[in-house]
Amino acid sequence: MKDYDYHQPTELADALRIKKGHGGEARFVAGGTDVLVLKRAGRLDFQALISLRRVQELQGISQDKGVIRIGGGTTLTQLTASELVRGKLPALHDAVSVMGCTQMRNLATVGGNVMSAVSSGDTIPPLLALEAVCRLASPEGERAVPLADFFPGPRQTNAQDDEVLLALEFPAPQPNCGMAFYKLGRRAALDLAVVSVCILLELEAGGKRIAKARAAAGAVGPTPLRLRAAEEKLTGAAPSEETFAAAAEAALAEAKPWDDVRASRWYRQEMIRVVLPRVAWTAVQRAQTGGRS
Ligand SMILES: Cc1cc2nc3c(=O)[nH]c(=O)nc-3n(C[C@H](O)[C@H](O)[C@H](O)COP(=O)(O)OP(=O)(O)OC[C@H]3O[C@@H](n4cnc5c(N)ncnc54)[C@H](O)[C@@H]3O)c2cc1C
C-alpha cells in the first residue's frame, strides 16, 4: 500500500509551492522509473511525491533561431518520435533508441535521466557533446547551469533540492556537423552501458580537417564526462586512424575507468580504444553527408 501523499500539479508554480510546503520530505517524480524502483528496493524514502508529468512548462521540443530546447518532462518516446531530434540530433536519437524497453521509454523522461546523475545515463553524453545548459526553476526564480558542471559526484547534481529541471538548451548543430553515439552493453536491450561515447565533429570546408570537436563518455568514471583532452587531439587534425587513436588515448587518461560488476577496468580501457574511433568515423561520415547515414 502507498505510504506517501501524491500530488499532480499542472503548473510549475503549483509544483514549486507544494514542494516548499513539504520541504525535504517531498520528492519530484517524472516517469518514476528510477524513483519507484529505488523506493521499492528500500533505498529511497519520502512522505510525498510531486508528479511533474502534467506540468506544461516542462513539455515540448522546439527550436527558436539557433537554440534548441528540450523540456525536462519530455519522454524518451517523444524524443525518438521527434523529427527535429531525428534530423538534427542523430546521436541523441541513437542514444534514446537503445534505452530500456518500450514501456520504460513511454514513462521515462530526459529530465529524470539527467537528474538521476548516474555515470551510465544514456542521454547525458549526447547532451554534453551538444554543450547543453540546464534551465532550473525554484521559488527564487530561474538559473542556468552548464551540464558539464552539473555532476559533482556519483548520483549527485548541482541542483538544489527545491529546483525543477525545466529544460535543456543548446545551440543547434551546424549543417557541416556530424554527430554519433555508441553504447556498449553486455546485451542488446535492457542493459546499462559498459562504455558509451558521443562525438560531435565539425569539418572545415573540403573536409580535410576537423574544425571543432566535442566528445563525452558514459560509464567510464564516477560521473558522465566531457572528454576535453580528446577534443584537443581532434581539433585541427585530419580525420584519420592516427588522430582517432590519439584521441582515444587522451580519453583514457582523463576518464580513469574502474572495475565493477559490469566490466573490469582493463576491458573498459580496451573498449574506449575500440569505440571512440568507430564513433568518430560515423561522425565524420555524417558530417560529409549532412546528417544520418
Ligand atoms: C527497466 C529499466 C531499464 C532502464 N534502462 C536504462 C537505460 O538503458 N539507460 C539509462 O540511462 N537508464 C535506464 N534506466 C534508468 C531510468 O529509467 C532512466 O534514468 C530514466 O530516464 C529516468 O527518468 P524518469 O522520468 O523515470 O525519472 P524519475 O524516476 O521520475 O526521477 C529520477 C530522479 O530525477 C528527479 N527528477 C525527475 N524529473 C525531474 C525534473 N524535471 N526536475 C527535477 N528533478 C527531477 C527525481 O526526483 C529523481 O531523483 C532504466 C530503468 C528501468 C527501470
CSV table of N, CA and C in Angstrom, one decimal, residues 22 41 72 75 116 135 138 140 172 175 220 230 265 285 291:
chain,number,residue,atom,x,y,z
A,22,HIS,N,6.2,21.0,1.7
A,22,HIS,CA,6.7,19.7,2.3
A,22,HIS,C,8.2,19.7,2.6
A,41,ALA,N,13.0,-0.8,-3.5
A,41,ALA,CA,14.2,-1.5,-3.0
A,41,ALA,C,14.6,-1.0,-1.6
A,72,GLY,N,12.2,19.4,-19.8
A,72,GLY,CA,12.7,18.3,-18.9
A,72,GLY,C,11.7,17.2,-18.8
A,75,THR,N,9.3,12.8,-22.7
A,75,THR,CA,9.6,11.3,-22.5
A,75,THR,C,10.5,10.9,-23.6
A,116,SER,N,18.9,11.9,-12.4
A,116,SER,CA,19.4,10.6,-11.7
A,116,SER,C,20.9,10.7,-11.6
A,135,ARG,N,18.3,24.4,-17.5
A,135,ARG,CA,17.5,25.5,-17.0
A,135,ARG,C,16.8,25.0,-15.8
A,138,SER,N,13.1,27.5,-9.4
A,138,SER,CA,12.8,27.3,-8.0
A,138,SER,C,11.9,28.5,-7.6
A,140,GLU,N,12.7,30.9,-6.0
A,140,GLU,CA,13.5,32.1,-6.1
A,140,GLU,C,13.7,32.6,-7.5
A,172,ALA,N,21.8,24.8,-31.9
A,172,ALA,CA,21.5,23.8,-33.0
A,172,ALA,C,22.8,23.5,-33.7
A,175,PRO,N,25.1,22.7,-40.2
A,175,PRO,CA,24.9,21.7,-41.2
A,175,PRO,C,26.1,20.9,-41.6
A,220,VAL,N,32.5,5.5,-17.7
A,220,VAL,CA,34.0,5.4,-17.7
A,220,VAL,C,34.6,6.0,-16.5
A,230,ALA,N,40.6,14.7,-25.2
A,230,ALA,CA,40.3,14.0,-26.5
A,230,ALA,C,39.9,15.1,-27.6
A,265,ARG,N,38.3,-2.8,-15.3
A,265,ARG,CA,38.9,-1.5,-15.7
A,265,ARG,C,39.6,-1.8,-17.0
A,285,GLN,N,31.5,10.7,-41.3
A,285,GLN,CA,30.6,10.3,-42.4
A,285,GLN,C,29.3,11.1,-42.4
A,291,GLY,N,24.0,14.6,-42.3
A,291,GLY,CA,23.0,14.1,-41.4
A,291,GLY,C,23.3,12.6,-41.1
